[in-house]
């Protein structure tokens, strides 16, 4: 178990809190404040306990240099508005500037420090940099699950120096992931879609040992069709990955995991929205066409499969979902999962960048049990890897 905030003595303590404020910005203003909102429960809990809240975050990739366009300064205002209290800003995350700002704090105050990645010591996990951060706090809280797959100074280095705790969002994320793969209600179905097998090999290899059913969709499914000797015309497929795909199928068989590939496909001759299209059996893709989505029979089969399961975990779209109408299978399957979840019949967890936008587009996200906003960390966790930023909180 990880240490939670409820075990911490917070009164008058300087709490160094690692958050994910790597938010979308447009013309110097926050254009989507989801990640700011996600950090509020931890900040409010710390303030209620009488702590001084010192926020550590990175923004973009300044690679150890000060890059004005990558400053966290524009975040302080929107965060203050959400919290309803002032948020002070220090122009550096270590050294005199930061120490003076921290020394001026009273219980319940909130201070945001400048971009951690202005210092190369952050990503290098330099112990001197970690100690300079640790000087600013009495305890450390990690609320940035999305950065937990990286062993950086602010995700692991500081945690080795100060008493460390999981924040509310981190705790919620870990509980959801545990419910989906750690100790799930069975049967468990995993849906893995997206462009390529090569980027999700470790993930597939881990999942076949953990889940009862694995649905493979999107461009990845084409690679599996090719491996089985089925023509996919001009579709996106990694033809050199056939042996790997066959190996995954063999591992699934050995582990008792059923693999589900598309039964029917939607094909077109151009990769563009509203291209002239046709629905065919998965074995019948013409040589001059490409598969852009799964068809209605596949969707119906997935609906029945989801209804027979108690837990679902999802990463990646089932088709080229950015292009209408090739989002049909992704949207329909997502809605089926959302309905079963709303009816209390399914625990559904989804994550990974494109997956979140696909489920949002389907209008299904709100009904899922949990949607992880973490991209890389969610995938590494699905791959069964230990996340250094989580391990250090145990
Ligand atoms: P990933 O980042 O691996 O999750 O892949 C997501 C991308 O895969 C999205 O941009 C989809 O448009 C793309 N994709 C899914 N299915 C297909 C397909 N059948 N043909 C081409 N692209 C696809």
PDB file of N, CA, C and O in Angstrom, residues 113-165:
ATOM      1  N   UNK A 113       5.788  27.134  -8.125  1.00  0.00           N
ATOM      2  CA  UNK A 113       7.176  27.385  -8.506  1.00  0.00           C
ATOM      3  C   UNK A 113       7.334  27.250 -10.030  1.00  0.00           C
ATOM      4  O   UNK A 113       6.615  26.478 -10.676  1.00  0.00           O
ATOM      5  N   UNK A 114       8.296  27.979 -10.556  1.00  0.00           N
ATOM      6  CA  UNK A 114       8.554  27.971 -12.001  1.00  0.00           C
ATOM      7  C   UNK A 114       8.953  26.568 -12.490  1.00  0.00           C
ATOM      8  O   UNK A 114       9.389  25.712 -11.706  1.00  0.00           O
ATOM      9  N   UNK A 115       8.775  26.352 -13.769  1.00  0.00           N
ATOM     10  CA  UNK A 115       9.024  25.098 -14.489  1.00  0.00           C
ATOM     11  C   UNK A 115      10.271  24.334 -14.003  1.00  0.00           C
ATOM     12  O   UNK A 115      11.396  24.818 -14.123  1.00  0.00           O
ATOM     13  N   UNK A 116      10.047  23.136 -13.491  1.00  0.00           N
ATOM     14  CA  UNK A 116      11.155  22.285 -13.010  1.00  0.00           C
ATOM     15  C   UNK A 116      12.174  22.014 -14.111  1.00  0.00           C
ATOM     16  O   UNK A 116      13.367  21.887 -13.863  1.00  0.00           O
ATOM     17  N   UNK A 117      11.688  21.884 -15.329  1.00  0.00           N
ATOM     18  CA  UNK A 117      12.569  21.484 -16.428  1.00  0.00           C
ATOM     19  C   UNK A 117      13.419  22.632 -16.973  1.00  0.00           C
ATOM     20  O   UNK A 117      14.159  22.431 -17.929  1.00  0.00           O
ATOM     21  N   UNK A 118      13.345  23.819 -16.351  1.00  0.00           N
ATOM     22  CA  UNK A 118      14.325  24.861 -16.666  1.00  0.00           C
ATOM     23  C   UNK A 118      15.708  24.433 -16.154  1.00  0.00           C
ATOM     24  O   UNK A 118      16.719  25.004 -16.522  1.00  0.00           O
ATOM     25  N   UNK A 119      15.712  23.426 -15.264  1.00  0.00           N
ATOM     26  CA  UNK A 119      16.975  22.891 -14.726  1.00  0.00           C
ATOM     27  C   UNK A 119      17.185  21.488 -15.277  1.00  0.00           C
ATOM     28  O   UNK A 119      16.295  20.640 -15.166  1.00  0.00           O
ATOM     29  N   UNK A 120      18.364  21.236 -15.818  1.00  0.00           N
ATOM     30  CA  UNK A 120      18.624  19.905 -16.390  1.00  0.00           C
ATOM     31  C   UNK A 120      18.639  18.829 -15.301  1.00  0.00           C
ATOM     32  O   UNK A 120      18.455  17.647 -15.581  1.00  0.00           O
ATOM     33  N   UNK A 121      18.855  19.231 -14.045  1.00  0.00           N
ATOM     34  CA  UNK A 121      18.873  18.280 -12.934  1.00  0.00           C
ATOM     35  C   UNK A 121      17.547  17.569 -12.726  1.00  0.00           C
ATOM     36  O   UNK A 121      17.503  16.489 -12.133  1.00  0.00           O
ATOM     37  N   UNK A 122      16.462  18.181 -13.193  1.00  0.00           N
ATOM     38  CA  UNK A 122      15.148  17.546 -13.024  1.00  0.00           C
ATOM     39  C   UNK A 122      15.080  16.215 -13.770  1.00  0.00           C
ATOM     40  O   UNK A 122      14.898  15.159 -13.175  1.00  0.00           O
ATOM     41  N   UNK A 123      15.259  16.257 -15.094  1.00  0.00           N
ATOM     42  CA  UNK A 123      15.121  15.015 -15.864  1.00  0.00           C
ATOM     43  C   UNK A 123      16.293  14.061 -15.635  1.00  0.00           C
ATOM     44  O   UNK A 123      16.150  12.856 -15.776  1.00  0.00           O
ATOM     45  N   UNK A 124      17.453  14.618 -15.243  1.00  0.00           N
ATOM     46  CA  UNK A 124      18.617  13.771 -14.964  1.00  0.00           C
ATOM     47  C   UNK A 124      18.520  13.132 -13.582  1.00  0.00           C
ATOM     48  O   UNK A 124      19.348  12.303 -13.220  1.00  0.00           O
ATOM     49  N   UNK A 125      17.516  13.516 -12.824  1.00  0.00           N
ATOM     50  CA  UNK A 125      17.361  13.055 -11.434  1.00  0.00           C
ATOM     51  C   UNK A 125      18.651  13.274 -10.644  1.00  0.00           C
ATOM     52  O   UNK A 125      19.130  12.397  -9.931  1.00  0.00           O
ATOM     53  N   UNK A 126      19.200  14.481 -10.786  1.00  0.00           N
ATOM     54  CA  UNK A 126      20.442  14.847 -10.120  1.00  0.00           C
ATOM     55  C   UNK A 126      20.190  15.020  -8.616  1.00  0.00           C
ATOM     56  O   UNK A 126      19.316  15.793  -8.218  1.00  0.00           O
ATOM     57  N   UNK A 127      20.935  14.292  -7.785  1.00  0.00           N
ATOM     58  CA  UNK A 127      20.691  14.347  -6.336  1.00  0.00           C
ATOM     59  C   UNK A 127      20.865  15.755  -5.746  1.00  0.00           C
ATOM     60  O   UNK A 127      20.162  16.103  -4.795  1.00  0.00           O
ATOM     61  N   UNK A 128      21.777  16.544  -6.311  1.00  0.00           N
ATOM     62  CA  UNK A 128      21.971  17.907  -5.798  1.00  0.00           C
ATOM     63  C   UNK A 128      20.719  18.751  -6.064  1.00  0.00           C
ATOM     64  O   UNK A 128      20.262  19.506  -5.192  1.00  0.00           O
ATOM     65  N   UNK A 129      20.157  18.588  -7.259  1.00  0.00           N
ATOM     66  CA  UNK A 129      18.932  19.314  -7.599  1.00  0.00           C
ATOM     67  C   UNK A 129      17.769  18.829  -6.718  1.00  0.00           C
ATOM     68  O   UNK A 129      16.986  19.628  -6.199  1.00  0.00           O
ATOM     69  N   UNK A 130      17.692  17.525  -6.518  1.00  0.00           N
ATOM     70  CA  UNK A 130      16.621  16.971  -5.668  1.00  0.00           C
ATOM     71  C   UNK A 130      16.730  17.528  -4.241  1.00  0.00           C
ATOM     72  O   UNK A 130      15.718  17.876  -3.622  1.00  0.00           O
ATOM     73  N   UNK A 131      17.954  17.638  -3.739  1.00  0.00           N
ATOM     74  CA  UNK A 131      18.142  18.182  -2.376  1.00  0.00           C
ATOM     75  C   UNK A 131      17.755  19.653  -2.321  1.00  0.00           C
ATOM     76  O   UNK A 131      17.179  20.124  -1.334  1.00  0.00           O
ATOM     77  N   UNK A 132      18.076  20.389  -3.397  1.00  0.00           N
ATOM     78  CA  UNK A 132      17.704  21.811  -3.439  1.00  0.00           C
ATOM     79  C   UNK A 132      16.181  21.961  -3.404  1.00  0.00           C
ATOM     80  O   UNK A 132      15.651  22.879  -2.769  1.00  0.00           O
ATOM     81  N   UNK A 133      15.473  21.049  -4.060  1.00  0.00           N
ATOM     82  CA  UNK A 133      14.001  21.058  -3.991  1.00  0.00           C
ATOM     83  C   UNK A 133      13.548  20.686  -2.581  1.00  0.00           C
ATOM     84  O   UNK A 133      12.682  21.341  -1.988  1.00  0.00           O
ATOM     85  N   UNK A 134      14.162  19.626  -2.055  1.00  0.00           N
ATOM     86  CA  UNK A 134      13.736  19.099  -0.755  1.00  0.00           C
ATOM     87  C   UNK A 134      13.907  20.130   0.373  1.00  0.00           C
ATOM     88  O   UNK A 134      13.148  20.121   1.343  1.00  0.00           O
ATOM     89  N   UNK A 135      14.881  21.026   0.231  1.00  0.00           N
ATOM     90  CA  UNK A 135      15.091  22.084   1.236  1.00  0.00           C
ATOM     91  C   UNK A 135      13.850  22.948   1.430  1.00  0.00           C
ATOM     92  O   UNK A 135      13.679  23.589   2.461  1.00  0.00           O
ATOM     93  N   UNK A 136      13.012  22.989   0.393  1.00  0.00           N
ATOM     94  CA  UNK A 136      11.840  23.869   0.434  1.00  0.00           C
ATOM     95  C   UNK A 136      10.672  23.264   1.207  1.00  0.00           C
ATOM     96  O   UNK A 136       9.684  23.938   1.470  1.00  0.00           O
ATOM     97  N   UNK A 137      10.759  21.964   1.535  1.00  0.00           N
ATOM     98  CA  UNK A 137       9.587  21.312   2.124  1.00  0.00           C
ATOM     99  C   UNK A 137       9.894  20.485   3.359  1.00  0.00           C
ATOM    100  O   UNK A 137      11.046  20.145   3.628  1.00  0.00           O
ATOM    101  N   UNK A 138       8.810  20.152   4.095  1.00  0.00           N
ATOM    102  CA  UNK A 138       8.920  19.218   5.234  1.00  0.00           C
ATOM    103  C   UNK A 138       8.404  17.851   4.818  1.00  0.00           C
ATOM    104  O   UNK A 138       8.773  16.837   5.397  1.00  0.00           O
ATOM    105  N   UNK A 139       7.520  17.841   3.834  1.00  0.00           N
ATOM    106  CA  UNK A 139       7.008  16.574   3.332  1.00  0.00           C
ATOM    107  C   UNK A 139       6.736  16.708   1.834  1.00  0.00           C
ATOM    108  O   UNK A 139       6.666  17.817   1.306  1.00  0.00           O
ATOM    109  N   UNK A 140       6.600  15.552   1.183  1.00  0.00           N
ATOM    110  CA  UNK A 140       6.440  15.518  -0.271  1.00  0.00           C
ATOM    111  C   UNK A 140       5.171  14.749  -0.615  1.00  0.00           C
ATOM    112  O   UNK A 140       4.884  13.695  -0.030  1.00  0.00           O
ATOM    113  N   UNK A 141       4.417  15.290  -1.548  1.00  0.00           N
ATOM    114  CA  UNK A 141       3.185  14.646  -2.009  1.00  0.00           C
ATOM    115  C   UNK A 141       3.270  14.514  -3.530  1.00  0.00           C
ATOM    116  O   UNK A 141       3.542  15.500  -4.221  1.00  0.00           O
ATOM    117  N   UNK A 142       3.054  13.313  -4.049  1.00  0.00           N
ATOM    118  CA  UNK A 142       3.019  13.172  -5.506  1.00  0.00           C
ATOM    119  C   UNK A 142       1.581  12.998  -5.964  1.00  0.00           C
ATOM    120  O   UNK A 142       0.908  12.046  -5.583  1.00  0.00           O
ATOM    121  N   UNK A 143       1.118  13.947  -6.773  1.00  0.00           N
ATOM    122  CA  UNK A 143      -0.236  13.871  -7.312  1.00  0.00           C
ATOM    123  C   UNK A 143      -0.199  13.797  -8.840  1.00  0.00           C
ATOM    124  O   UNK A 143      -1.213  14.007  -9.496  1.00  0.00           O
ATOM    125  N   UNK A 144       0.975  13.496  -9.379  1.00  0.00           N
ATOM    126  CA  UNK A 144       1.138  13.484 -10.835  1.00  0.00           C
ATOM    127  C   UNK A 144       1.384  12.056 -11.318  1.00  0.00           C
ATOM    128  O   UNK A 144       2.503  11.683 -11.678  1.00  0.00           O
ATOM    129  N   UNK A 145       0.320  11.245 -11.351  1.00  0.00           N
ATOM    130  CA  UNK A 145       0.465   9.881 -11.860  1.00  0.00           C
ATOM    131  C   UNK A 145       1.034   9.903 -13.274  1.00  0.00           C
ATOM    132  O   UNK A 145       1.844   9.051 -13.651  1.00  0.00           O
ATOM    133  N   UNK A 146       0.617  10.893 -14.050  1.00  0.00           N
ATOM    134  CA  UNK A 146       1.024  10.953 -15.460  1.00  0.00           C
ATOM    135  C   UNK A 146       2.525  11.138 -15.644  1.00  0.00           C
ATOM    136  O   UNK A 146       3.043  10.919 -16.724  1.00  0.00           O
ATOM    137  N   UNK A 147       3.240  11.547 -14.587  1.00  0.00           N
ATOM    138  CA  UNK A 147       4.699  11.690 -14.681  1.00  0.00           C
ATOM    139  C   UNK A 147       5.409  10.578 -13.914  1.00  0.00           C
ATOM    140  O   UNK A 147       6.638  10.574 -13.809  1.00  0.00           O
ATOM    141  N   UNK A 148       4.637   9.623 -13.386  1.00  0.00           N
ATOM    142  CA  UNK A 148       5.199   8.624 -12.469  1.00  0.00           C
ATOM    143  C   UNK A 148       6.036   7.558 -13.172  1.00  0.00           C
ATOM    144  O   UNK A 148       6.735   6.787 -12.527  1.00  0.00           O
ATOM    145  N   UNK A 149       5.964   7.505 -14.521  1.00  0.00           N
ATOM    146  CA  UNK A 149       6.781   6.511 -15.237  1.00  0.00           C
ATOM    147  C   UNK A 149       8.187   7.035 -15.470  1.00  0.00           C
ATOM    148  O   UNK A 149       9.021   6.317 -16.010  1.00  0.00           O
ATOM    149  N   UNK A 150       8.434   8.274 -15.074  1.00  0.00           N
ATOM    150  CA  UNK A 150       9.772   8.846 -15.231  1.00  0.00           C
ATOM    151  C   UNK A 150      10.431   8.956 -13.862  1.00  0.00           C
ATOM    152  O   UNK A 150       9.817   9.452 -12.924  1.00  0.00           O
ATOM    153  N   UNK A 151      11.692   8.541 -13.768  1.00  0.00           N
ATOM    154  CA  UNK A 151      12.440   8.720 -12.517  1.00  0.00           C
ATOM    155  C   UNK A 151      13.156  10.058 -12.577  1.00  0.00           C
ATOM    156  O   UNK A 151      14.329  10.140 -12.924  1.00  0.00           O
ATOM    157  N   UNK A 152      12.434  11.124 -12.308  1.00  0.00           N
ATOM    158  CA  UNK A 152      13.001  12.465 -12.309  1.00  0.00           C
ATOM    159  C   UNK A 152      13.183  12.941 -10.868  1.00  0.00           C
ATOM    160  O   UNK A 152      12.697  12.304  -9.926  1.00  0.00           O
ATOM    161  N   UNK A 153      13.895  14.086 -10.709  1.00  0.00           N
ATOM    162  CA  UNK A 153      14.149  14.589  -9.354  1.00  0.00           C
ATOM    163  C   UNK A 153      12.841  14.848  -8.615  1.00  0.00           C
ATOM    164  O   UNK A 153      12.713  14.532  -7.432  1.00  0.00           O
ATOM    165  N   UNK A 154      11.834  15.391  -9.314  1.00  0.00           N
ATOM    166  CA  UNK A 154      10.585  15.752  -8.643  1.00  0.00           C
ATOM    167  C   UNK A 154       9.617  14.585  -8.502  1.00  0.00           C
ATOM    168  O   UNK A 154       8.577  14.712  -7.863  1.00  0.00           O
ATOM    169  N   UNK A 155       9.925  13.435  -9.131  1.00  0.00           N
ATOM    170  CA  UNK A 155       9.020  12.288  -8.993  1.00  0.00           C
ATOM    171  C   UNK A 155       9.610  11.184  -8.114  1.00  0.00           C
ATOM    172  O   UNK A 155       8.864  10.433  -7.495  1.00  0.00           O
ATOM    173  N   UNK A 156      10.940  11.085  -8.080  1.00  0.00           N
ATOM    174  CA  UNK A 156      11.549  10.068  -7.200  1.00  0.00           C
ATOM    175  C   UNK A 156      12.630  10.669  -6.296  1.00  0.00           C
ATOM    176  O   UNK A 156      12.691  10.350  -5.119  1.00  0.00           O
ATOM    177  N   UNK A 157      13.485  11.539  -6.852  1.00  0.00           N
ATOM    178  CA  UNK A 157      14.615  12.085  -6.088  1.00  0.00           C
ATOM    179  C   UNK A 157      14.180  12.696  -4.763  1.00  0.00           C
ATOM    180  O   UNK A 157      14.704  12.330  -3.696  1.00  0.00           O
ATOM    181  N   UNK A 158      13.214  13.602  -4.798  1.00  0.00           N
ATOM    182  CA  UNK A 158      12.735  14.260  -3.581  1.00  0.00           C
ATOM    183  C   UNK A 158      12.112  13.250  -2.626  1.00  0.00           C
ATOM    184  O   UNK A 158      12.240  13.364  -1.402  1.00  0.00           O
ATOM    185  N   UNK A 159      11.424  12.260  -3.199  1.00  0.00           N
ATOM    186  CA  UNK A 159      10.730  11.273  -2.366  1.00  0.00           C
ATOM    187  C   UNK A 159      11.709  10.449  -1.531  1.00  0.00           C
ATOM    188  O   UNK A 159      11.341   9.897  -0.490  1.00  0.00           O
ATOM    189  N   UNK A 160      12.958  10.369  -1.982  1.00  0.00           N
ATOM    190  CA  UNK A 160      13.970   9.649  -1.197  1.00  0.00           C
ATOM    191  C   UNK A 160      14.466  10.487  -0.030  1.00  0.00           C
ATOM    192  O   UNK A 160      15.060   9.964   0.898  1.00  0.00           O
ATOM    193  N   UNK A 161      14.252  11.806  -0.092  1.00  0.00           N
ATOM    194  CA  UNK A 161      14.788  12.698   0.942  1.00  0.00           C
ATOM    195  C   UNK A 161      13.725  13.040   1.989  1.00  0.00           C
ATOM    196  O   UNK A 161      14.010  13.100   3.186  1.00  0.00           O
ATOM    197  N   UNK A 162      12.488  13.270   1.541  1.00  0.00           N
ATOM    198  CA  UNK A 162      11.429  13.719   2.452  1.00  0.00           C
ATOM    199  C   UNK A 162      10.411  12.607   2.704  1.00  0.00           C
ATOM    200  O   UNK A 162      10.252  11.723   1.857  1.00  0.00           O
ATOM    201  N   UNK A 163       9.682  12.677   3.837  1.00  0.00           N
ATOM    202  CA  UNK A 163       8.546  11.752   4.006  1.00  0.00           C
ATOM    203  C   UNK A 163       7.590  11.976   2.849  1.00  0.00           C
ATOM    204  O   UNK A 163       7.262  13.118   2.528  1.00  0.00           O
ATOM    205  N   UNK A 164       7.152  10.883   2.178  1.00  0.00           N
ATOM    206  CA  UNK A 164       6.392  11.094   0.944  1.00  0.00           C
ATOM    207  C   UNK A 164       5.043  10.399   0.970  1.00  0.00           C
ATOM    208  O   UNK A 164       4.869   9.338   1.574  1.00  0.00           O
ATOM    209  N   UNK A 165       4.089  11.001   0.269  1.00  0.00           N
ATOM    210  CA  UNK A 165       2.699  10.562   0.295  1.00  0.00           C
ATOM    211  C   UNK A 165       2.085  10.639  -1.103  1.00  0.00           C
ATOM    212  O   UNK A 165       2.509  11.443  -1.917  1.00  0.00           O
TER     213      UNK A 165
END
